[in-house]
């Protein structure tokens, strides 16, 4: 990996470690929100009880832990850049009595496994942050057994993900931030229809398909939404850290007003849209 990509990776590792307490704090709400996407990944992988599975960018453990519960004599390796996130995943596994897992800190672009090691690979909402997605996909292809399956989830277009744009758009509008380059790591980097399927085909994966999956962020009220997003969303926290108190208050007030206008009541349930992409070696 070239030095520029290594720098991005190291920055991401530091960021995920820093925000791991927030992810632990909001784990129940976030995992409930992301469950439909995890369920679709599990369905697409068509798991067998003896499968050996690799879960990449595992974070606090899903969908790797759900996969492990389906494997009578199989095993899941949970991997992530962040050791602190994997500590939360291990806590969650212990609480649920799941013991057919192991955790490993590693980089998807340099997977420390032999060729043809895994029956299936899952990755929920990690792909769009990989410094080099083609290199990562080649590595995943390498460690998959012949006939092995890969299923991932990425976020759909901004217009279908108000839970991101409500705060993100308000920050950008007020602070006039320079948008990231289309190829740079970011939430909507993989949103274009067919983009990930083309990448899968390019590295040799077959029988590819993509499917839209809908979710709902049931945050209840604007306070919960704001607090959660500013506890877990590194890009927004980074942007807000550059604002003075007056600007922060203005942004927060506008986000609360947007929520009030759109939802009217203290029952904020925000629609979300993702895409699950599948391929077979």
PDB file of C-alpha atoms in Angstrom:
ATOM      1  CA  UNK A   1       0.000   0.000   0.000  1.00  0.00           C
ATOM      2  CA  UNK A   2       1.365   3.423  -0.907  1.00  0.00           C
ATOM      3  CA  UNK A   3       2.182   5.987   1.824  1.00  0.00           C
ATOM      4  CA  UNK A   4      -0.859   8.166   1.062  1.00  0.00           C
ATOM      5  CA  UNK A   5      -3.241   5.241   1.513  1.00  0.00           C
ATOM      6  CA  UNK A   6      -1.408   4.163   4.665  1.00  0.00           C
ATOM      7  CA  UNK A   7      -1.891   7.668   6.060  1.00  0.00           C
ATOM      8  CA  UNK A   8      -5.651   7.490   5.394  1.00  0.00           C
ATOM      9  CA  UNK A   9      -5.798   4.086   7.067  1.00  0.00           C
ATOM     10  CA  UNK A  10      -3.894   5.271  10.126  1.00  0.00           C
ATOM     11  CA  UNK A  11      -6.159   8.315  10.463  1.00  0.00           C
ATOM     12  CA  UNK A  12      -9.216   6.072  10.239  1.00  0.00           C
ATOM     13  CA  UNK A  13      -7.840   3.711  12.878  1.00  0.00           C
ATOM     14  CA  UNK A  14      -7.253   6.601  15.278  1.00  0.00           C
ATOM     15  CA  UNK A  15     -10.732   7.952  14.579  1.00  0.00           C
ATOM     16  CA  UNK A  16     -12.535   4.643  15.173  1.00  0.00           C
ATOM     17  CA  UNK A  17     -10.578   4.101  18.389  1.00  0.00           C
ATOM     18  CA  UNK A  18     -11.520   7.611  19.532  1.00  0.00           C
ATOM     19  CA  UNK A  19     -15.219   7.153  18.797  1.00  0.00           C
ATOM     20  CA  UNK A  20     -15.544   3.591  20.109  1.00  0.00           C
ATOM     21  CA  UNK A  21     -17.070   4.768  23.443  1.00  0.00           C
ATOM     22  CA  UNK A  22     -19.832   6.515  21.482  1.00  0.00           C
ATOM     23  CA  UNK A  23     -20.515   3.393  19.438  1.00  0.00           C
ATOM     24  CA  UNK A  24     -20.708   1.343  22.629  1.00  0.00           C
ATOM     25  CA  UNK A  25     -23.069   3.895  24.194  1.00  0.00           C
ATOM     26  CA  UNK A  26     -25.452   3.886  21.222  1.00  0.00           C
ATOM     27  CA  UNK A  27     -24.950   0.258  20.191  1.00  0.00           C
ATOM     28  CA  UNK A  28     -28.522  -0.901  20.829  1.00  0.00           C
ATOM     29  CA  UNK A  29     -30.118   1.906  18.816  1.00  0.00           C
ATOM     30  CA  UNK A  30     -27.633   1.663  15.952  1.00  0.00           C
ATOM     31  CA  UNK A  31     -27.765  -2.134  15.708  1.00  0.00           C
ATOM     32  CA  UNK A  32     -31.559  -2.036  15.645  1.00  0.00           C
ATOM     33  CA  UNK A  33     -31.312   0.549  12.855  1.00  0.00           C
ATOM     34  CA  UNK A  34     -28.852  -1.522  10.798  1.00  0.00           C
ATOM     35  CA  UNK A  35     -30.431  -4.934  11.390  1.00  0.00           C
ATOM     36  CA  UNK A  36     -32.348  -5.116   8.064  1.00  0.00           C
ATOM     37  CA  UNK A  37     -29.093  -4.662   6.146  1.00  0.00           C
ATOM     38  CA  UNK A  38     -27.350  -7.298   8.265  1.00  0.00           C
ATOM     39  CA  UNK A  39     -30.250  -9.692   7.757  1.00  0.00           C
ATOM     40  CA  UNK A  40     -30.038  -9.260   3.991  1.00  0.00           C
ATOM     41  CA  UNK A  41     -26.292  -9.947   4.036  1.00  0.00           C
ATOM     42  CA  UNK A  42     -26.932 -13.150   6.011  1.00  0.00           C
ATOM     43  CA  UNK A  43     -29.665 -14.206   3.581  1.00  0.00           C
ATOM     44  CA  UNK A  44     -27.468 -13.539   0.552  1.00  0.00           C
ATOM     45  CA  UNK A  45     -24.579 -15.599   1.933  1.00  0.00           C
ATOM     46  CA  UNK A  46     -26.765 -18.738   2.124  1.00  0.00           C
ATOM     47  CA  UNK A  47     -24.754 -20.025   5.088  1.00  0.00           C
ATOM     48  CA  UNK A  48     -24.035 -23.639   5.899  1.00  0.00           C
ATOM     49  CA  UNK A  49     -23.606 -24.777   9.511  1.00  0.00           C
ATOM     50  CA  UNK A  50     -19.949 -25.629   8.982  1.00  0.00           C
ATOM     51  CA  UNK A  51     -18.911 -22.446   7.155  1.00  0.00           C
ATOM     52  CA  UNK A  52     -15.743 -20.566   8.065  1.00  0.00           C
ATOM     53  CA  UNK A  53     -16.629 -16.886   7.726  1.00  0.00           C
ATOM     54  CA  UNK A  54     -14.688 -13.620   7.721  1.00  0.00           C
ATOM     55  CA  UNK A  55     -16.477 -10.447   8.840  1.00  0.00           C
ATOM     56  CA  UNK A  56     -14.654  -7.268   7.801  1.00  0.00           C
ATOM     57  CA  UNK A  57     -14.983  -3.844   9.454  1.00  0.00           C
ATOM     58  CA  UNK A  58     -16.883  -5.613  12.232  1.00  0.00           C
ATOM     59  CA  UNK A  59     -17.100  -2.618  14.546  1.00  0.00           C
ATOM     60  CA  UNK A  60     -19.157  -3.660  17.568  1.00  0.00           C
ATOM     61  CA  UNK A  61     -19.771  -7.092  16.087  1.00  0.00           C
ATOM     62  CA  UNK A  62     -22.541  -7.170  13.531  1.00  0.00           C
ATOM     63  CA  UNK A  63     -23.369  -8.932  11.314  1.00  0.00           C
ATOM     64  CA  UNK A  64     -20.563 -11.277  12.380  1.00  0.00           C
ATOM     65  CA  UNK A  65     -22.193 -12.240  15.680  1.00  0.00           C
ATOM     66  CA  UNK A  66     -25.527 -12.998  14.017  1.00  0.00           C
ATOM     67  CA  UNK A  67     -23.698 -15.139  11.469  1.00  0.00           C
ATOM     68  CA  UNK A  68     -21.865 -17.013  14.244  1.00  0.00           C
ATOM     69  CA  UNK A  69     -25.190 -17.930  15.858  1.00  0.00           C
ATOM     70  CA  UNK A  70     -26.195 -19.710  12.657  1.00  0.00           C
ATOM     71  CA  UNK A  71     -23.049 -21.848  12.451  1.00  0.00           C
ATOM     72  CA  UNK A  72     -23.385 -25.073  14.418  1.00  0.00           C
ATOM     73  CA  UNK A  73     -19.850 -26.244  13.652  1.00  0.00           C
ATOM     74  CA  UNK A  74     -18.496 -23.169  11.903  1.00  0.00           C
ATOM     75  CA  UNK A  75     -16.571 -20.108  12.986  1.00  0.00           C
ATOM     76  CA  UNK A  76     -16.448 -16.359  12.364  1.00  0.00           C
ATOM     77  CA  UNK A  77     -13.348 -14.179  12.438  1.00  0.00           C
ATOM     78  CA  UNK A  78     -14.263 -10.579  13.255  1.00  0.00           C
ATOM     79  CA  UNK A  79     -11.748  -8.068  11.914  1.00  0.00           C
ATOM     80  CA  UNK A  80     -11.418  -4.300  12.179  1.00  0.00           C
ATOM     81  CA  UNK A  81      -8.780  -1.581  12.101  1.00  0.00           C
ATOM     82  CA  UNK A  82      -9.795  -0.562  15.610  1.00  0.00           C
ATOM     83  CA  UNK A  83      -8.822  -2.703  18.574  1.00  0.00           C
ATOM     84  CA  UNK A  84     -11.172  -0.684  20.797  1.00  0.00           C
ATOM     85  CA  UNK A  85     -14.173  -1.408  18.558  1.00  0.00           C
ATOM     86  CA  UNK A  86     -13.356  -5.117  18.590  1.00  0.00           C
ATOM     87  CA  UNK A  87     -13.236  -5.046  22.398  1.00  0.00           C
ATOM     88  CA  UNK A  88     -16.890  -3.942  22.319  1.00  0.00           C
ATOM     89  CA  UNK A  89     -17.640  -6.733  19.835  1.00  0.00           C
ATOM     90  CA  UNK A  90     -16.075  -9.283  22.171  1.00  0.00           C
ATOM     91  CA  UNK A  91     -18.119  -7.930  25.096  1.00  0.00           C
ATOM     92  CA  UNK A  92     -21.277  -8.288  22.999  1.00  0.00           C
ATOM     93  CA  UNK A  93     -20.322 -11.843  22.053  1.00  0.00           C
ATOM     94  CA  UNK A  94     -19.746 -12.774  25.694  1.00  0.00           C
ATOM     95  CA  UNK A  95     -23.064 -11.270  26.750  1.00  0.00           C
ATOM     96  CA  UNK A  96     -24.843 -13.376  24.139  1.00  0.00           C
ATOM     97  CA  UNK A  97     -22.886 -16.542  24.917  1.00  0.00           C
ATOM     98  CA  UNK A  98     -21.339 -16.681  21.458  1.00  0.00           C
ATOM     99  CA  UNK A  99     -18.030 -18.547  21.573  1.00  0.00           C
ATOM    100  CA  UNK A 100     -17.396 -19.599  17.956  1.00  0.00           C
ATOM    101  CA  UNK A 101     -15.751 -16.285  17.092  1.00  0.00           C
ATOM    102  CA  UNK A 102     -12.327 -14.710  17.270  1.00  0.00           C
ATOM    103  CA  UNK A 103     -11.314 -11.089  16.828  1.00  0.00           C
ATOM    104  CA  UNK A 104      -8.315  -9.796  14.927  1.00  0.00           C
ATOM    105  CA  UNK A 105      -7.051  -6.270  14.279  1.00  0.00           C
ATOM    106  CA  UNK A 106      -6.036  -6.064  10.621  1.00  0.00           C
ATOM    107  CA  UNK A 107      -6.309  -4.086   7.394  1.00  0.00           C
ATOM    108  CA  UNK A 108      -8.606  -5.367   4.630  1.00  0.00           C
ATOM    109  CA  UNK A 109      -5.958  -4.433   2.059  1.00  0.00           C
ATOM    110  CA  UNK A 110      -3.406  -6.733   3.728  1.00  0.00           C
ATOM    111  CA  UNK A 111      -5.409  -9.651   5.086  1.00  0.00           C
ATOM    112  CA  UNK A 112      -3.186 -11.993   7.175  1.00  0.00           C
ATOM    113  CA  UNK A 113      -4.789 -15.200   5.889  1.00  0.00           C
ATOM    114  CA  UNK A 114      -3.724 -17.818   3.338  1.00  0.00           C
ATOM    115  CA  UNK A 115      -5.398 -18.061  -0.049  1.00  0.00           C
ATOM    116  CA  UNK A 116      -8.738 -19.901  -0.121  1.00  0.00           C
ATOM    117  CA  UNK A 117      -9.367 -19.658   3.652  1.00  0.00           C
ATOM    118  CA  UNK A 118     -13.050 -18.688   3.936  1.00  0.00           C
ATOM    119  CA  UNK A 119     -16.387 -19.995   2.738  1.00  0.00           C
ATOM    120  CA  UNK A 120     -17.972 -16.553   3.031  1.00  0.00           C
ATOM    121  CA  UNK A 121     -17.066 -12.920   3.717  1.00  0.00           C
ATOM    122  CA  UNK A 122     -19.387 -10.219   5.050  1.00  0.00           C
ATOM    123  CA  UNK A 123     -18.903  -6.475   5.379  1.00  0.00           C
ATOM    124  CA  UNK A 124     -21.601  -4.072   6.537  1.00  0.00           C
ATOM    125  CA  UNK A 125     -20.886  -0.368   5.930  1.00  0.00           C
ATOM    126  CA  UNK A 126     -17.124  -0.608   5.832  1.00  0.00           C
ATOM    127  CA  UNK A 127     -16.484  -0.620   2.100  1.00  0.00           C
ATOM    128  CA  UNK A 128     -16.971   3.078   1.425  1.00  0.00           C
ATOM    129  CA  UNK A 129     -14.189   3.910   3.879  1.00  0.00           C
ATOM    130  CA  UNK A 130     -11.534   1.562   2.446  1.00  0.00           C
ATOM    131  CA  UNK A 131      -8.626   3.660   1.091  1.00  0.00           C
ATOM    132  CA  UNK A 132      -8.366   1.435  -2.014  1.00  0.00           C
ATOM    133  CA  UNK A 133     -11.565  -0.525  -2.667  1.00  0.00           C
ATOM    134  CA  UNK A 134     -10.182  -2.462  -5.629  1.00  0.00           C
ATOM    135  CA  UNK A 135      -7.153  -3.623  -3.641  1.00  0.00           C
ATOM    136  CA  UNK A 136      -9.474  -4.614  -0.775  1.00  0.00           C
ATOM    137  CA  UNK A 137     -11.746  -6.585  -3.102  1.00  0.00           C
ATOM    138  CA  UNK A 138      -8.782  -8.403  -4.613  1.00  0.00           C
ATOM    139  CA  UNK A 139      -7.654  -9.384  -1.115  1.00  0.00           C
ATOM    140  CA  UNK A 140     -11.138 -10.634  -0.245  1.00  0.00           C
ATOM    141  CA  UNK A 141     -11.235 -12.594  -3.510  1.00  0.00           C
ATOM    142  CA  UNK A 142      -7.861 -14.121  -2.658  1.00  0.00           C
ATOM    143  CA  UNK A 143      -8.928 -15.405   0.777  1.00  0.00           C
ATOM    144  CA  UNK A 144     -12.275 -16.752  -0.447  1.00  0.00           C
ATOM    145  CA  UNK A 145     -12.402 -20.438  -1.277  1.00  0.00           C
ATOM    146  CA  UNK A 146     -13.486 -21.383  -4.809  1.00  0.00           C
ATOM    147  CA  UNK A 147     -17.269 -21.036  -4.722  1.00  0.00           C
ATOM    148  CA  UNK A 148     -17.010 -18.730  -1.697  1.00  0.00           C
ATOM    149  CA  UNK A 149     -19.532 -15.906  -1.291  1.00  0.00           C
ATOM    150  CA  UNK A 150     -19.148 -12.200  -0.538  1.00  0.00           C
ATOM    151  CA  UNK A 151     -21.991  -9.928   0.595  1.00  0.00           C
ATOM    152  CA  UNK A 152     -21.646  -6.305   1.638  1.00  0.00           C
ATOM    153  CA  UNK A 153     -23.839  -3.311   2.434  1.00  0.00           C
ATOM    154  CA  UNK A 154     -23.168   0.306   1.437  1.00  0.00           C
ATOM    155  CA  UNK A 155     -25.307   3.424   1.762  1.00  0.00           C
ATOM    156  CA  UNK A 156     -27.577   4.484  -1.060  1.00  0.00           C
ATOM    157  CA  UNK A 157     -27.784   8.044  -2.444  1.00  0.00           C
ATOM    158  CA  UNK A 158     -28.043  11.078  -0.119  1.00  0.00           C
ATOM    159  CA  UNK A 159     -31.626  11.771  -1.196  1.00  0.00           C
ATOM    160  CA  UNK A 160     -32.681   8.496   0.433  1.00  0.00           C
ATOM    161  CA  UNK A 161     -30.708   9.013   3.656  1.00  0.00           C
ATOM    162  CA  UNK A 162     -32.080  12.023   5.488  1.00  0.00           C
ATOM    163  CA  UNK A 163     -30.555  10.712   8.709  1.00  0.00           C
ATOM    164  CA  UNK A 164     -27.165  11.736   7.269  1.00  0.00           C
ATOM    165  CA  UNK A 165     -28.103  14.823   5.287  1.00  0.00           C
ATOM    166  CA  UNK A 166     -30.143  16.489   8.062  1.00  0.00           C
ATOM    167  CA  UNK A 167     -27.016  17.221  10.070  1.00  0.00           C
ATOM    168  CA  UNK A 168     -24.440  16.926   7.286  1.00  0.00           C
ATOM    169  CA  UNK A 169     -26.243  19.303   4.955  1.00  0.00           C
ATOM    170  CA  UNK A 170     -26.753  21.848   7.727  1.00  0.00           C
ATOM    171  CA  UNK A 171     -23.059  21.789   8.631  1.00  0.00           C
ATOM    172  CA  UNK A 172     -22.006  22.141   4.988  1.00  0.00           C
ATOM    173  CA  UNK A 173     -24.474  24.955   4.337  1.00  0.00           C
ATOM    174  CA  UNK A 174     -23.312  26.980   7.337  1.00  0.00           C
ATOM    175  CA  UNK A 175     -19.604  26.310   7.150  1.00  0.00           C
ATOM    176  CA  UNK A 176     -19.283  26.154   3.351  1.00  0.00           C
ATOM    177  CA  UNK A 177     -17.085  23.073   3.538  1.00  0.00           C
ATOM    178  CA  UNK A 178     -15.350  21.769   0.458  1.00  0.00           C
ATOM    179  CA  UNK A 179     -17.042  18.507  -0.575  1.00  0.00           C
ATOM    180  CA  UNK A 180     -14.751  15.464  -0.687  1.00  0.00           C
ATOM    181  CA  UNK A 181     -13.588  14.157  -4.039  1.00  0.00           C
ATOM    182  CA  UNK A 182     -15.966  11.465  -5.406  1.00  0.00           C
ATOM    183  CA  UNK A 183     -13.279   8.782  -5.077  1.00  0.00           C
ATOM    184  CA  UNK A 184     -12.367   9.747  -1.494  1.00  0.00           C
ATOM    185  CA  UNK A 185     -13.614   7.641   1.430  1.00  0.00           C
ATOM    186  CA  UNK A 186     -17.057   8.793   2.500  1.00  0.00           C
ATOM    187  CA  UNK A 187     -20.637   7.785   3.255  1.00  0.00           C
ATOM    188  CA  UNK A 188     -21.956   7.951  -0.311  1.00  0.00           C
ATOM    189  CA  UNK A 189     -18.854   6.912  -2.224  1.00  0.00           C
ATOM    190  CA  UNK A 190     -20.431   3.593  -3.290  1.00  0.00           C
ATOM    191  CA  UNK A 191     -23.990   4.846  -3.785  1.00  0.00           C
ATOM    192  CA  UNK A 192     -24.175   4.884  -7.586  1.00  0.00           C
ATOM    193  CA  UNK A 193     -26.221   1.971  -8.882  1.00  0.00           C
ATOM    194  CA  UNK A 194     -24.014  -0.715 -10.414  1.00  0.00           C
ATOM    195  CA  UNK A 195     -20.781   0.800  -9.114  1.00  0.00           C
ATOM    196  CA  UNK A 196     -19.954  -1.945  -6.635  1.00  0.00           C
ATOM    197  CA  UNK A 197     -21.264  -4.702  -8.867  1.00  0.00           C
ATOM    198  CA  UNK A 198     -18.882  -3.506 -11.597  1.00  0.00           C
ATOM    199  CA  UNK A 199     -16.010  -3.614  -9.103  1.00  0.00           C
ATOM    200  CA  UNK A 200     -16.940  -7.138  -8.039  1.00  0.00           C
ATOM    201  CA  UNK A 201     -17.005  -8.275 -11.659  1.00  0.00           C
ATOM    202  CA  UNK A 202     -13.685  -6.570 -12.365  1.00  0.00           C
ATOM    203  CA  UNK A 203     -11.823  -8.658  -9.787  1.00  0.00           C
ATOM    204  CA  UNK A 204     -13.441 -11.920 -10.952  1.00  0.00           C
ATOM    205  CA  UNK A 205     -16.529 -12.380  -8.788  1.00  0.00           C
ATOM    206  CA  UNK A 206     -19.481 -13.992 -10.555  1.00  0.00           C
ATOM    207  CA  UNK A 207     -23.265 -14.234 -10.173  1.00  0.00           C
ATOM    208  CA  UNK A 208     -23.292 -10.668  -8.850  1.00  0.00           C
ATOM    209  CA  UNK A 209     -26.445  -8.806  -7.907  1.00  0.00           C
ATOM    210  CA  UNK A 210     -27.470  -5.793  -5.876  1.00  0.00           C
ATOM    211  CA  UNK A 211     -30.606  -5.163  -3.826  1.00  0.00           C
ATOM    212  CA  UNK A 212     -31.982  -2.093  -2.092  1.00  0.00           C
ATOM    213  CA  UNK A 213     -32.684  -2.556   1.618  1.00  0.00           C
ATOM    214  CA  UNK A 214     -34.641  -0.032   3.675  1.00  0.00           C
ATOM    215  CA  UNK A 215     -34.160   0.801   7.331  1.00  0.00           C
ATOM    216  CA  UNK A 216     -35.564   3.167   9.943  1.00  0.00           C
ATOM    217  CA  UNK A 217     -33.634   5.112  12.562  1.00  0.00           C
ATOM    218  CA  UNK A 218     -36.043   5.251  15.500  1.00  0.00           C
ATOM    219  CA  UNK A 219     -34.424   8.026  17.511  1.00  0.00           C
ATOM    220  CA  UNK A 220     -37.639   9.316  19.055  1.00  0.00           C
ATOM    221  CA  UNK A 221     -36.662  12.971  19.404  1.00  0.00           C
ATOM    222  CA  UNK A 222     -34.245  15.550  18.057  1.00  0.00           C
ATOM    223  CA  UNK A 223     -32.086  15.450  21.198  1.00  0.00           C
ATOM    224  CA  UNK A 224     -31.402  11.741  20.762  1.00  0.00           C
ATOM    225  CA  UNK A 225     -30.654  12.204  17.063  1.00  0.00           C
ATOM    226  CA  UNK A 226     -28.211  15.062  17.696  1.00  0.00           C
ATOM    227  CA  UNK A 227     -26.472  13.376  20.617  1.00  0.00           C
ATOM    228  CA  UNK A 228     -26.051  10.076  18.797  1.00  0.00           C
ATOM    229  CA  UNK A 229     -24.730  11.625  15.593  1.00  0.00           C
ATOM    230  CA  UNK A 230     -22.250  13.812  17.449  1.00  0.00           C
ATOM    231  CA  UNK A 231     -21.078  10.813  19.489  1.00  0.00           C
ATOM    232  CA  UNK A 232     -20.430   8.435  16.577  1.00  0.00           C
ATOM    233  CA  UNK A 233     -20.072  10.382  13.299  1.00  0.00           C
ATOM    234  CA  UNK A 234     -16.426  11.397  13.033  1.00  0.00           C
ATOM    235  CA  UNK A 235     -16.783  13.673   9.958  1.00  0.00           C
ATOM    236  CA  UNK A 236     -19.485  15.764  11.626  1.00  0.00           C
ATOM    237  CA  UNK A 237     -17.610  16.011  14.899  1.00  0.00           C
ATOM    238  CA  UNK A 238     -14.468  17.025  13.032  1.00  0.00           C
ATOM    239  CA  UNK A 239     -16.350  19.757  11.175  1.00  0.00           C
ATOM    240  CA  UNK A 240     -18.063  21.052  14.325  1.00  0.00           C
ATOM    241  CA  UNK A 241     -14.726  21.193  16.129  1.00  0.00           C
ATOM    242  CA  UNK A 242     -13.698  23.931  13.670  1.00  0.00           C
ATOM    243  CA  UNK A 243     -16.768  26.066  14.494  1.00  0.00           C
ATOM    244  CA  UNK A 244     -17.035  28.561  17.316  1.00  0.00           C
ATOM    245  CA  UNK A 245     -19.750  28.227  19.952  1.00  0.00           C
ATOM    246  CA  UNK A 246     -22.091  30.605  18.150  1.00  0.00           C
ATOM    247  CA  UNK A 247     -21.861  28.623  14.914  1.00  0.00           C
ATOM    248  CA  UNK A 248     -22.308  25.302  16.740  1.00  0.00           C
ATOM    249  CA  UNK A 249     -25.456  26.626  18.416  1.00  0.00           C
ATOM    250  CA  UNK A 250     -26.772  27.884  15.074  1.00  0.00           C
ATOM    251  CA  UNK A 251     -26.205  24.527  13.379  1.00  0.00           C
ATOM    252  CA  UNK A 252     -27.827  22.630  16.239  1.00  0.00           C
ATOM    253  CA  UNK A 253     -30.827  24.974  16.255  1.00  0.00           C
ATOM    254  CA  UNK A 254     -31.315  24.568  12.503  1.00  0.00           C
ATOM    255  CA  UNK A 255     -31.081  20.764  12.718  1.00  0.00           C
ATOM    256  CA  UNK A 256     -33.728  20.754  15.465  1.00  0.00           C
ATOM    257  CA  UNK A 257     -35.932  23.032  13.342  1.00  0.00           C
ATOM    258  CA  UNK A 258     -35.574  20.733  10.328  1.00  0.00           C
ATOM    259  CA  UNK A 259     -36.629  17.779  12.459  1.00  0.00           C
ATOM    260  CA  UNK A 260     -39.594  19.682  13.862  1.00  0.00           C
ATOM    261  CA  UNK A 261     -40.789  20.714  10.408  1.00  0.00           C
ATOM    262  CA  UNK A 262     -40.454  17.239   8.938  1.00  0.00           C
ATOM    263  CA  UNK A 263     -41.779  15.137  11.817  1.00  0.00           C
ATOM    264  CA  UNK A 264     -43.907  17.581  13.840  1.00  0.00           C
ATOM    265  CA  UNK A 265     -44.008  15.351  16.916  1.00  0.00           C
ATOM    266  CA  UNK A 266     -41.640  13.761  19.403  1.00  0.00           C
ATOM    267  CA  UNK A 267     -41.672  10.562  17.388  1.00  0.00           C
ATOM    268  CA  UNK A 268     -38.807  10.879  14.953  1.00  0.00           C
ATOM    269  CA  UNK A 269     -38.336   7.782  12.805  1.00  0.00           C
ATOM    270  CA  UNK A 270     -36.018   8.536   9.886  1.00  0.00           C
ATOM    271  CA  UNK A 271     -36.049   6.458   6.709  1.00  0.00           C
ATOM    272  CA  UNK A 272     -32.767   5.127   5.339  1.00  0.00           C
ATOM    273  CA  UNK A 273     -31.734   3.219   2.229  1.00  0.00           C
ATOM    274  CA  UNK A 274     -28.785   0.930   1.600  1.00  0.00           C
ATOM    275  CA  UNK A 275     -27.653  -1.451  -1.113  1.00  0.00           C
ATOM    276  CA  UNK A 276     -26.530  -5.023  -0.514  1.00  0.00           C
ATOM    277  CA  UNK A 277     -24.177  -6.367  -3.157  1.00  0.00           C
ATOM    278  CA  UNK A 278     -23.335 -10.061  -3.621  1.00  0.00           C
ATOM    279  CA  UNK A 279     -20.708 -11.953  -5.573  1.00  0.00           C
ATOM    280  CA  UNK A 280     -19.315 -15.500  -5.763  1.00  0.00           C
ATOM    281  CA  UNK A 281     -15.778 -16.678  -6.457  1.00  0.00           C
TER     282      UNK A 281
END
